[in-house]
Amino acid sequence: MYRYDAETAWSAGQILLLALLLVPAVGAAVVALLPERRARLVSTGFAAVTFVLSVLPAVVRPTEYGWFDYRPGDGPPMLPWAEVDLPWAPALGLEFHLGVDGISYPLIVLTGLLTLLCCGYNRKGRALAALLLVLEVGVLGTFLALDLILFFLFFEVVLLPMYAVIAGWGGPNRRAAARKFVLYTLAGSVLLLLGVLLVVTSAGTGDLVTLTGAAELGPETQRVAFVLLALAFAVKAPLWPLHTWLPDAHTEAPTVGSVILAGVLLKMGTYGMIRVGVGAAPEGAAYASPVLGGLAVVAIVAGALICLRQTELKRLIAYSSVGHMGFVLLGIATMSITGVQAALVGNVAHGLITGLLFFLAGTIKDRTGTGSLDLIGGLRETAPRLAGLLGFAAIASLGLPGLAGFWGEAFAVIAAVKRGGPFWLTLAAVAAVGGALTAAYFLRLLRRVTHGPATPAVAASSPAVTRIEWLAWTPLILLTLAVGVVPALVLNDTVVPLANLLGVKL
């Protein structure tokens, strides 16, 4: 039986956190030097090792001092399972500070899993494989960083690799979509840098363990900082009305690029909103919460209405992300444990389900040569397995109880109801209507793509699901079922860290 030993466990934890970043970084360098024919195998091997490492923080966490025995007020507002805190630039007060807790852990595992699946699925050579591993370094670093300057640097690492993925392997309008992605993201980066510098200079530290609870910042500083940070994270998430780069990027990106973009890159924005925005400026977040709630509900309804008029498969799925991220933002805006838990499980569910949807959409588009809903009808007549998988992913995304998509949306609405008052009750009611519209556009999608006689493009396509496709999709299907039945897989260790983050007494 595993027995906790402080010196051994923390040493193992430090090595583990450093390895989580070093393995994919070394993998990217190695893959870039290999012949094309070996790139997929080697990149998949490095990604597999990283995925195993991403699961291990739950094993090395100290049991005697873990969340089961720790209560608010016993120590610092944030107590990582494992952390690395090394001097980086002492003259500037900068530290290489990494850590993992119950809030970041599910997203770290999700990043490791989706990168592994994309590396195994990738058929476009070593350059794309190397870029996928570089993206993994940036995303994992963002979720692990416990220093604001370090967080900003990792947050920016993904910009150029994602631009290269879209511009290098995307569709006919890939360069315009990639430029739009960069321009929006750079604008968000400027706002993020301003917010980070304001917090660091005002508090005299960038350490998120110290900053959580914002004892060092005055109310006005928190309000200004939160506005800057929230706008920056809203661009990355993306949240309405700063979402217009997303459909073009998804439509033009290659399949693996869309999966990584939807599955983990968008989560950097919502995670940053929770960890940095609410953590470092809770009074600012509370002040802005009605505005956030209003924008969230507009995103839910607007995203659904736009999806009802879409005629391109990947574009429809991209706009559906706007609505799903609206539910995540609504949960955060309630500033309650239930609401932020809804946001956390909604993040993971969206990564699993929308990742699967983009895998399927990419396969359909590759086989038929088109993503137009007018040209890909009757899929169940020629490819019933593919049609069945698309149906499963669609009903999971619309929030069917028993599947992962249900918990985040349902409990975001419940959290708004529990917040109380006419304003929040109205937001809850409108969000529920938006959920019904989500069901409407996904059922419309299934009717147009899977039902009716097979179109010429579908009839001429290959009906078989390949072994590589099954290997890439099966983990997402199983985890969608598992999280739907047992949401504690995501939420088990979040109550106490969220109570400390939000200043709630248990």
XYZ file of C-alpha atoms in Angstrom:
506
model
C 0.000 0.000 0.000
C 1.255 3.491 -0.886
C 2.616 5.317 2.166
C 3.270 9.035 2.197
C 6.768 10.246 2.985
C 7.138 14.036 2.803
C 10.694 14.237 1.453
C 10.225 11.454 -1.122
C 6.780 12.634 -2.269
C 7.742 16.256 -2.772
C 10.950 15.283 -4.547
C 8.944 12.976 -6.816
C 6.400 15.736 -7.376
C 9.067 18.247 -8.389
C 10.625 15.839 -10.859
C 7.201 15.009 -12.233
C 6.227 18.639 -12.859
C 9.494 19.398 -14.622
C 9.194 16.215 -16.691
C 5.692 17.224 -17.803
C 7.252 20.153 -19.645
C 10.601 18.659 -20.627
C 9.306 15.469 -22.271
C 7.130 17.139 -24.939
C 9.747 19.885 -25.445
C 12.476 17.307 -26.090
C 9.999 15.311 -28.182
C 9.327 18.315 -30.422
C 13.068 18.797 -31.021
C 13.630 15.099 -31.756
C 10.641 14.786 -34.084
C 11.716 17.859 -36.059
C 14.985 16.075 -36.918
C 13.507 12.706 -37.884
C 12.564 11.395 -41.330
C 8.901 11.911 -42.247
C 7.984 8.218 -42.056
C 8.989 7.945 -38.376
C 7.540 11.224 -37.132
C 4.071 9.959 -36.215
C 5.359 6.958 -34.269
C 7.969 8.913 -32.302
C 5.709 11.896 -31.601
C 3.005 9.518 -30.388
C 5.547 7.865 -28.101
C 6.576 11.177 -26.514
C 2.920 12.201 -26.196
C 2.099 8.854 -24.551
C 4.841 9.349 -21.952
C 3.558 12.878 -21.287
C 0.009 11.581 -20.862
C 1.162 9.030 -18.289
C 3.035 11.790 -16.460
C -0.098 13.986 -16.534
C -2.061 11.332 -14.638
C 0.554 10.854 -11.903
C 0.090 14.056 -9.803
C -2.936 12.427 -8.171
C -0.628 9.598 -7.090
C 2.217 11.663 -5.608
C 0.041 14.159 -3.754
C 0.551 13.977 0.030
C -2.332 12.087 1.599
C -1.979 13.321 5.185
C -1.964 16.925 3.950
C -4.297 16.477 1.000
C -7.725 17.965 0.532
C -9.490 15.283 2.575
C -7.963 16.605 5.829
C -7.292 20.223 4.875
C -9.849 22.939 5.667
C -9.969 26.668 4.880
C -8.031 28.654 7.431
C -5.494 25.869 8.094
C -2.873 27.409 5.852
C -2.407 29.456 2.669
C -5.433 30.002 0.412
C -3.868 27.702 -2.168
C -2.205 24.421 -1.250
C -0.793 22.583 -4.302
C -0.447 18.803 -4.327
C 3.077 19.237 -5.662
C 5.098 22.280 -6.641
C 8.447 23.471 -7.957
C 9.623 26.891 -6.815
C 13.045 27.830 -8.179
C 14.791 31.216 -8.439
C 14.550 32.467 -12.013
C 15.455 36.164 -12.070
C 16.045 37.066 -8.400
C 16.860 40.710 -9.160
C 13.370 41.112 -10.626
C 11.678 38.909 -8.050
C 10.729 36.315 -10.682
C 10.419 32.626 -9.832
C 9.971 29.469 -11.863
C 6.979 28.359 -9.823
C 4.900 25.374 -10.970
C 2.174 23.490 -9.135
C -0.924 21.373 -9.546
C -4.125 21.063 -7.521
C -7.675 19.840 -7.977
C -8.605 22.817 -10.177
C -5.836 22.379 -12.742
C -5.388 18.597 -12.627
C -8.359 17.569 -14.873
C -7.260 20.033 -17.562
C -3.682 18.762 -17.411
C -4.900 15.206 -17.988
C -7.219 16.386 -20.787
C -4.295 18.144 -22.497
C -2.136 15.044 -22.286
C -4.912 12.838 -23.674
C -5.923 15.039 -26.611
C -2.310 15.640 -27.644
C -1.696 11.889 -27.618
C -4.776 11.224 -29.745
C -3.880 13.989 -32.205
C -0.288 12.779 -32.584
C -1.542 9.266 -33.294
C -4.144 10.577 -35.765
C -1.809 13.006 -37.546
C -1.040 12.041 -41.160
C 0.662 15.235 -42.291
C 4.283 14.704 -41.320
C 6.928 15.681 -38.826
C 6.524 19.471 -38.814
C 2.902 19.275 -37.693
C 3.768 16.549 -35.168
C 6.512 18.728 -33.676
C 4.161 21.722 -33.487
C 1.565 19.641 -31.621
C 4.173 18.856 -28.964
C 5.211 22.524 -28.722
C 1.552 23.451 -28.231
C 1.370 20.869 -25.455
C 4.295 22.518 -23.666
C 2.570 25.903 -23.759
C -0.806 24.619 -22.601
C 0.595 22.448 -19.800
C 2.807 25.324 -18.667
C -0.222 27.614 -18.497
C -2.124 25.143 -16.303
C 0.930 24.516 -14.083
C 2.241 28.082 -13.673
C 1.899 29.611 -10.199
C 3.762 32.820 -11.041
C 1.907 35.484 -13.028
C 4.830 36.376 -15.295
C 5.490 32.692 -15.963
C 1.773 32.215 -16.629
C 1.869 35.026 -19.191
C 4.907 33.551 -20.967
C 3.397 30.072 -21.252
C 0.090 31.627 -22.311
C 1.910 33.238 -25.243
C 3.921 30.151 -26.250
C 0.921 28.691 -28.096
C 0.410 31.716 -30.368
C 2.969 31.098 -33.123
C 2.642 27.278 -33.235
C -1.154 27.544 -33.604
C -0.726 30.169 -36.310
C 1.644 27.814 -38.133
C -0.765 24.867 -37.809
C -3.630 26.858 -39.350
C -1.574 28.640 -42.017
C 0.486 25.599 -42.973
C -2.069 22.788 -43.114
C -5.460 24.489 -43.244
C -8.048 24.992 -45.964
C -8.168 27.400 -48.910
C -8.611 30.515 -46.731
C -6.128 29.377 -44.100
C -3.832 32.408 -44.215
C -6.627 34.909 -43.643
C -7.998 32.774 -40.775
C -4.514 32.463 -39.241
C -3.939 36.235 -39.442
C -7.285 36.897 -37.799
C -6.414 34.442 -35.024
C -3.078 36.168 -34.419
C -4.502 39.693 -34.420
C -7.223 38.868 -31.915
C -4.847 36.886 -29.718
C -2.208 39.616 -29.760
C -4.820 42.162 -28.673
C -5.730 39.866 -25.790
C -2.052 39.446 -24.961
C -1.569 43.185 -24.575
C -4.500 43.361 -22.153
C -3.211 40.326 -20.244
C 0.248 41.855 -19.919
C -1.220 45.117 -18.613
C -3.345 43.228 -16.087
C -0.434 41.070 -14.945
C 1.890 44.072 -14.538
C -0.776 45.978 -12.595
C -1.239 43.081 -10.168
C 2.480 42.394 -9.780
C 3.477 46.026 -9.242
C 0.583 46.718 -6.859
C 1.021 43.556 -4.782
C 4.817 43.405 -4.985
C 4.655 39.747 -6.021
C 3.490 37.586 -8.888
C 3.125 34.450 -6.782
C -0.392 33.072 -7.207
C -0.262 31.208 -3.892
C 0.250 34.532 -2.135
C -2.149 36.462 -4.373
C -5.094 34.077 -4.058
C -7.619 35.967 -1.980
C -5.998 39.300 -3.010
C -5.143 40.449 0.507
C -2.428 42.598 -1.060
C -4.678 44.543 -3.476
C -7.151 47.347 -2.847
C -10.720 47.245 -4.211
C -10.138 49.761 -7.026
C -6.981 48.009 -8.156
C -8.824 44.714 -8.187
C -11.613 46.139 -10.347
C -9.247 47.570 -12.940
C -7.090 44.435 -12.927
C -10.084 42.143 -13.311
C -11.444 44.089 -16.283
C -8.076 43.840 -18.075
C -7.661 40.166 -17.253
C -11.257 39.256 -18.082
C -11.065 40.915 -21.508
C -7.818 39.080 -22.264
C -9.236 35.712 -21.250
C -12.492 36.444 -23.087
C -10.540 36.704 -26.342
C -8.860 33.334 -25.780
C -11.965 31.462 -24.563
C -13.521 33.041 -26.746
C -16.532 34.688 -25.154
C -19.137 36.774 -26.937
C -18.670 39.339 -28.498
C -14.916 38.658 -28.916
C -15.497 35.310 -30.610
C -15.444 36.186 -34.310
C -11.961 34.747 -34.949
C -13.055 31.282 -33.828
C -15.318 30.071 -36.701
C -12.767 31.006 -39.365
C -9.919 29.357 -37.457
C -11.875 26.134 -36.935
C -13.217 25.998 -40.477
C -9.769 26.350 -42.038
C -7.645 24.430 -39.503
C -6.689 20.788 -40.133
C -8.569 18.210 -38.069
C -5.927 17.869 -35.347
C -5.609 21.659 -35.168
C -9.356 22.026 -34.592
C -9.297 19.323 -31.903
C -6.435 20.956 -29.994
C -7.887 24.435 -30.441
C -11.353 23.474 -29.167
C -10.228 20.836 -26.695
C -7.553 22.670 -24.723
C -6.579 26.096 -26.098
C -9.999 27.591 -25.372
C -9.731 26.256 -21.809
C -6.717 28.455 -21.204
C -9.086 31.432 -21.225
C -11.700 30.045 -18.852
C -9.041 28.529 -16.563
C -7.260 31.890 -16.462
C -10.551 33.581 -15.582
C -10.884 31.271 -12.560
C -7.289 30.921 -11.397
C -5.970 34.409 -12.140
C -9.035 36.641 -12.544
C -11.114 35.411 -9.619
C -8.084 34.260 -7.614
C -6.082 37.486 -7.758
C -8.985 39.955 -7.948
C -12.017 38.425 -6.194
C -13.564 41.795 -5.316
C -13.205 42.884 -8.922
C -14.813 39.627 -10.078
C -17.717 40.078 -7.663
C -18.195 43.668 -8.879
C -18.250 42.561 -12.543
C -20.274 39.375 -12.026
C -23.643 40.790 -13.229
C -22.004 41.957 -16.470
C -20.319 38.584 -16.924
C -23.629 36.811 -16.315
C -25.411 38.977 -18.863
C -22.732 38.432 -21.508
C -22.784 34.698 -20.807
C -26.507 34.420 -21.456
C -26.243 36.479 -24.651
C -23.477 34.112 -25.813
C -25.654 31.062 -25.094
C -28.646 32.362 -27.052
C -26.691 34.064 -29.845
C -24.489 31.008 -30.388
C -27.544 28.766 -30.669
C -29.382 31.086 -33.075
C -26.319 31.378 -35.312
C -25.938 27.581 -35.319
C -29.546 27.214 -36.488
C -28.595 29.073 -39.678
C -25.231 27.452 -40.379
C -24.754 25.377 -43.529
C -21.121 24.274 -42.967
C -20.359 21.414 -40.579
C -17.148 22.609 -38.910
C -18.446 26.170 -38.723
C -21.577 24.979 -36.913
C -19.516 23.059 -34.367
C -17.274 26.108 -33.909
C -20.244 28.379 -33.162
C -21.608 25.763 -30.755
C -18.462 26.362 -28.686
C -19.553 29.980 -28.196
C -22.732 28.764 -26.488
C -20.967 26.120 -24.418
C -18.381 28.636 -23.225
C -21.331 30.878 -22.334
C -22.509 28.263 -19.836
C -18.968 28.075 -18.437
C -18.888 31.857 -18.007
C -22.340 31.847 -16.384
C -21.063 29.371 -13.798
C -18.017 31.544 -13.075
C -20.163 34.691 -12.869
C -22.248 33.267 -10.012
C -19.104 33.348 -7.824
C -20.264 30.214 -6.020
C -18.687 26.805 -5.510
C -21.521 25.140 -7.441
C -21.156 27.574 -10.335
C -17.382 27.314 -10.655
C -17.621 23.514 -10.365
C -20.117 23.660 -13.240
C -17.548 25.680 -15.183
C -14.777 23.162 -14.441
C -16.790 20.107 -15.464
C -18.147 22.058 -18.453
C -14.567 22.736 -19.567
C -13.637 19.065 -19.456
C -16.894 17.921 -21.077
C -16.491 20.439 -23.887
C -12.935 19.262 -24.507
C -14.016 15.625 -24.757
C -17.202 16.092 -26.769
C -16.170 18.895 -29.100
C -12.838 17.166 -29.666
C -14.796 14.099 -30.802
C -17.102 16.249 -32.961
C -14.152 17.845 -34.760
C -12.524 14.447 -35.318
C -15.755 13.242 -36.911
C -16.310 16.439 -38.899
C -12.766 16.289 -40.223
C -13.215 12.669 -41.286
C -16.502 13.431 -43.061
C -14.987 16.438 -44.828
C -11.869 14.498 -45.874
C -13.916 11.617 -47.321
C -16.586 13.631 -49.088
C -14.452 16.619 -50.062
C -16.958 19.067 -48.573
C -18.370 20.288 -45.272
C -21.571 21.703 -46.746
C -24.675 20.335 -45.029
C -26.451 20.479 -48.407
C -23.986 18.006 -49.922
C -23.390 15.425 -47.164
C -26.878 14.089 -46.408
C -27.816 10.434 -45.972
C -24.685 9.383 -44.075
C -26.446 6.523 -42.278
C -27.260 4.877 -45.626
C -23.628 4.329 -46.569
C -21.651 4.760 -43.302
C -23.943 3.776 -40.393
C -21.094 3.516 -37.864
C -19.877 7.013 -38.647
C -23.457 8.317 -38.517
C -23.999 6.610 -35.156
C -20.829 8.146 -33.709
C -21.882 11.588 -34.933
C -25.282 11.059 -33.317
C -23.653 10.089 -30.010
C -21.397 13.165 -30.022
C -24.301 15.460 -30.914
C -26.612 14.251 -28.141
C -23.721 14.434 -25.683
C -23.079 18.040 -26.719
C -26.731 19.038 -26.399
C -26.620 17.962 -22.738
C -28.421 14.621 -22.536
C -28.483 13.418 -18.888
C -26.028 10.587 -18.315
C -23.424 12.074 -20.656
C -20.662 14.556 -19.799
C -22.299 17.589 -21.409
C -25.218 17.565 -18.976
C -23.505 18.540 -15.719
C -21.874 21.818 -16.658
C -24.931 23.322 -18.312
C -27.464 22.077 -15.754
C -25.506 23.198 -12.719
C -24.576 26.566 -14.219
C -28.333 27.232 -14.427
C -28.864 25.871 -10.898
C -26.056 28.087 -9.565
C -27.739 31.131 -11.123
C -31.049 30.142 -9.507
C -29.332 29.698 -6.127
C -27.718 33.137 -6.500
C -31.291 34.438 -6.297
C -32.983 37.715 -7.137
C -34.920 38.742 -10.262
C -31.781 39.396 -12.320
C -30.143 36.003 -11.779
C -33.445 34.126 -12.045
C -34.002 35.806 -15.410
C -30.520 34.812 -16.543
C -31.188 31.219 -15.470
C -34.452 31.117 -17.408
C -32.917 32.551 -20.582
C -29.949 30.172 -20.309
C -32.368 27.248 -20.034
C -34.077 28.440 -23.230
C -30.638 28.580 -24.840
C -30.112 24.956 -23.795
C -33.316 24.020 -25.601
C -32.084 25.835 -28.716
C -28.857 23.823 -28.475
C -30.920 20.661 -28.758
C -32.752 22.148 -31.734
C -29.655 22.901 -33.813
C -27.982 19.564 -33.092
C -31.142 17.673 -34.044
C -31.291 19.769 -37.221
C -27.669 18.831 -37.883
C -28.396 15.118 -37.493
C -31.479 15.317 -39.708
C -29.521 16.968 -42.511
C -26.332 14.899 -42.303
C -27.483 11.394 -41.352
C -31.068 11.108 -42.666
C -32.551 11.009 -46.127
C -31.096 9.548 -49.306
C -27.313 9.558 -49.654
C -25.966 12.490 -51.641
C -23.444 11.792 -54.441
C -20.542 12.981 -52.264
C -21.534 10.631 -49.441
C -22.296 7.695 -51.750
C -18.828 7.951 -53.277
C -17.020 8.116 -49.906
C -15.447 5.233 -47.986
C -17.831 3.864 -45.329
C -15.282 2.060 -43.148
C -13.939 3.448 -39.870
C -10.205 2.755 -39.794
C -8.262 1.308 -36.890
C -6.453 4.613 -36.273
C -9.806 6.413 -36.133
C -11.218 3.929 -33.627
C -8.108 4.298 -31.471
C -8.398 8.097 -31.546
C -12.139 8.267 -30.864
C -12.751 5.446 -28.375
C -11.126 7.157 -25.334
C -13.257 10.258 -25.908
C -16.436 8.164 -26.162
C -15.646 6.215 -22.996
C -14.698 9.311 -20.998
C -17.832 11.130 -22.151
C -19.823 8.239 -20.692
C -17.670 8.013 -17.549
C -17.829 11.727 -16.675
C -21.551 11.717 -17.446
C -22.169 8.921 -14.956
C -19.502 9.879 -12.381
C -18.805 13.638 -12.515
C -16.763 13.218 -9.327
C -13.946 12.099 -11.649
C -13.527 15.824 -12.389
C -14.946 17.429 -9.244
C -13.751 15.181 -6.406
C -10.907 17.444 -5.259
C -12.306 20.865 -6.131
C -14.531 21.837 -3.182
C -11.848 22.976 -0.732
C -9.570 24.782 -3.231
C -12.604 26.566 -4.657
C -13.784 27.490 -1.153
C -10.399 29.097 -0.545
C -10.378 30.762 -3.959
C -13.839 32.249 -3.448
C -13.458 32.967 0.275
C -16.370 30.680 1.177
C -16.528 28.950 4.574
C -17.340 25.250 4.523
